[in-house]
Amino acid sequence: MESQEPGNKQVTQKTYTKAKTKIPKGLLKKGMKLLTRVSKLLDIV
């Protein structure tokens, strides 16, 4: 399970920076909220 590995956070950051360039600024705020939720879920797992 890759989600349980501590190194997974670095991967999510890389994918986020890549998505950041493609996503319009209007959706960035929504993406940030989703990212925080996902990161909290990963921390719980």
XYZ file of C-alpha atoms in Angstrom:
45
model
C 0.000 0.000 0.000
C 1.786 3.136 -1.223
C -0.625 5.444 0.643
C 0.801 4.289 3.978
C 4.400 5.137 3.076
C 5.747 8.483 4.381
C 7.388 9.194 1.006
C 3.950 9.365 -0.650
C 3.518 13.010 0.417
C 6.393 14.026 -1.859
C 4.694 12.285 -4.766
C 1.408 14.099 -4.126
C 3.275 17.417 -4.008
C 4.904 16.692 -7.382
C 1.602 15.728 -8.989
C 0.002 18.839 -7.494
C 2.651 21.164 -8.914
C 2.136 19.536 -12.320
C -1.650 19.891 -12.070
C -1.213 23.459 -10.818
C -0.029 24.585 -14.250
C -3.011 22.997 -16.002
C -5.738 24.064 -13.540
C -7.221 27.608 -13.779
C -6.792 29.816 -10.695
C -10.533 29.627 -9.958
C -10.288 25.874 -9.398
C -7.047 26.112 -7.421
C -8.866 27.004 -4.186
C -11.174 24.005 -4.577
C -8.167 21.823 -5.306
C -6.423 23.062 -2.163
C -9.448 22.129 -0.038
C -9.573 18.680 -1.633
C -5.820 18.258 -1.145
C -6.058 19.080 2.561
C -8.896 16.560 2.942
C -6.922 13.865 1.111
C -3.750 14.578 3.094
C -5.723 14.324 6.358
C -7.185 11.001 5.199
C -3.704 9.735 4.308
C -2.425 10.814 7.730
C -5.257 8.892 9.409
C -4.460 5.781 7.355
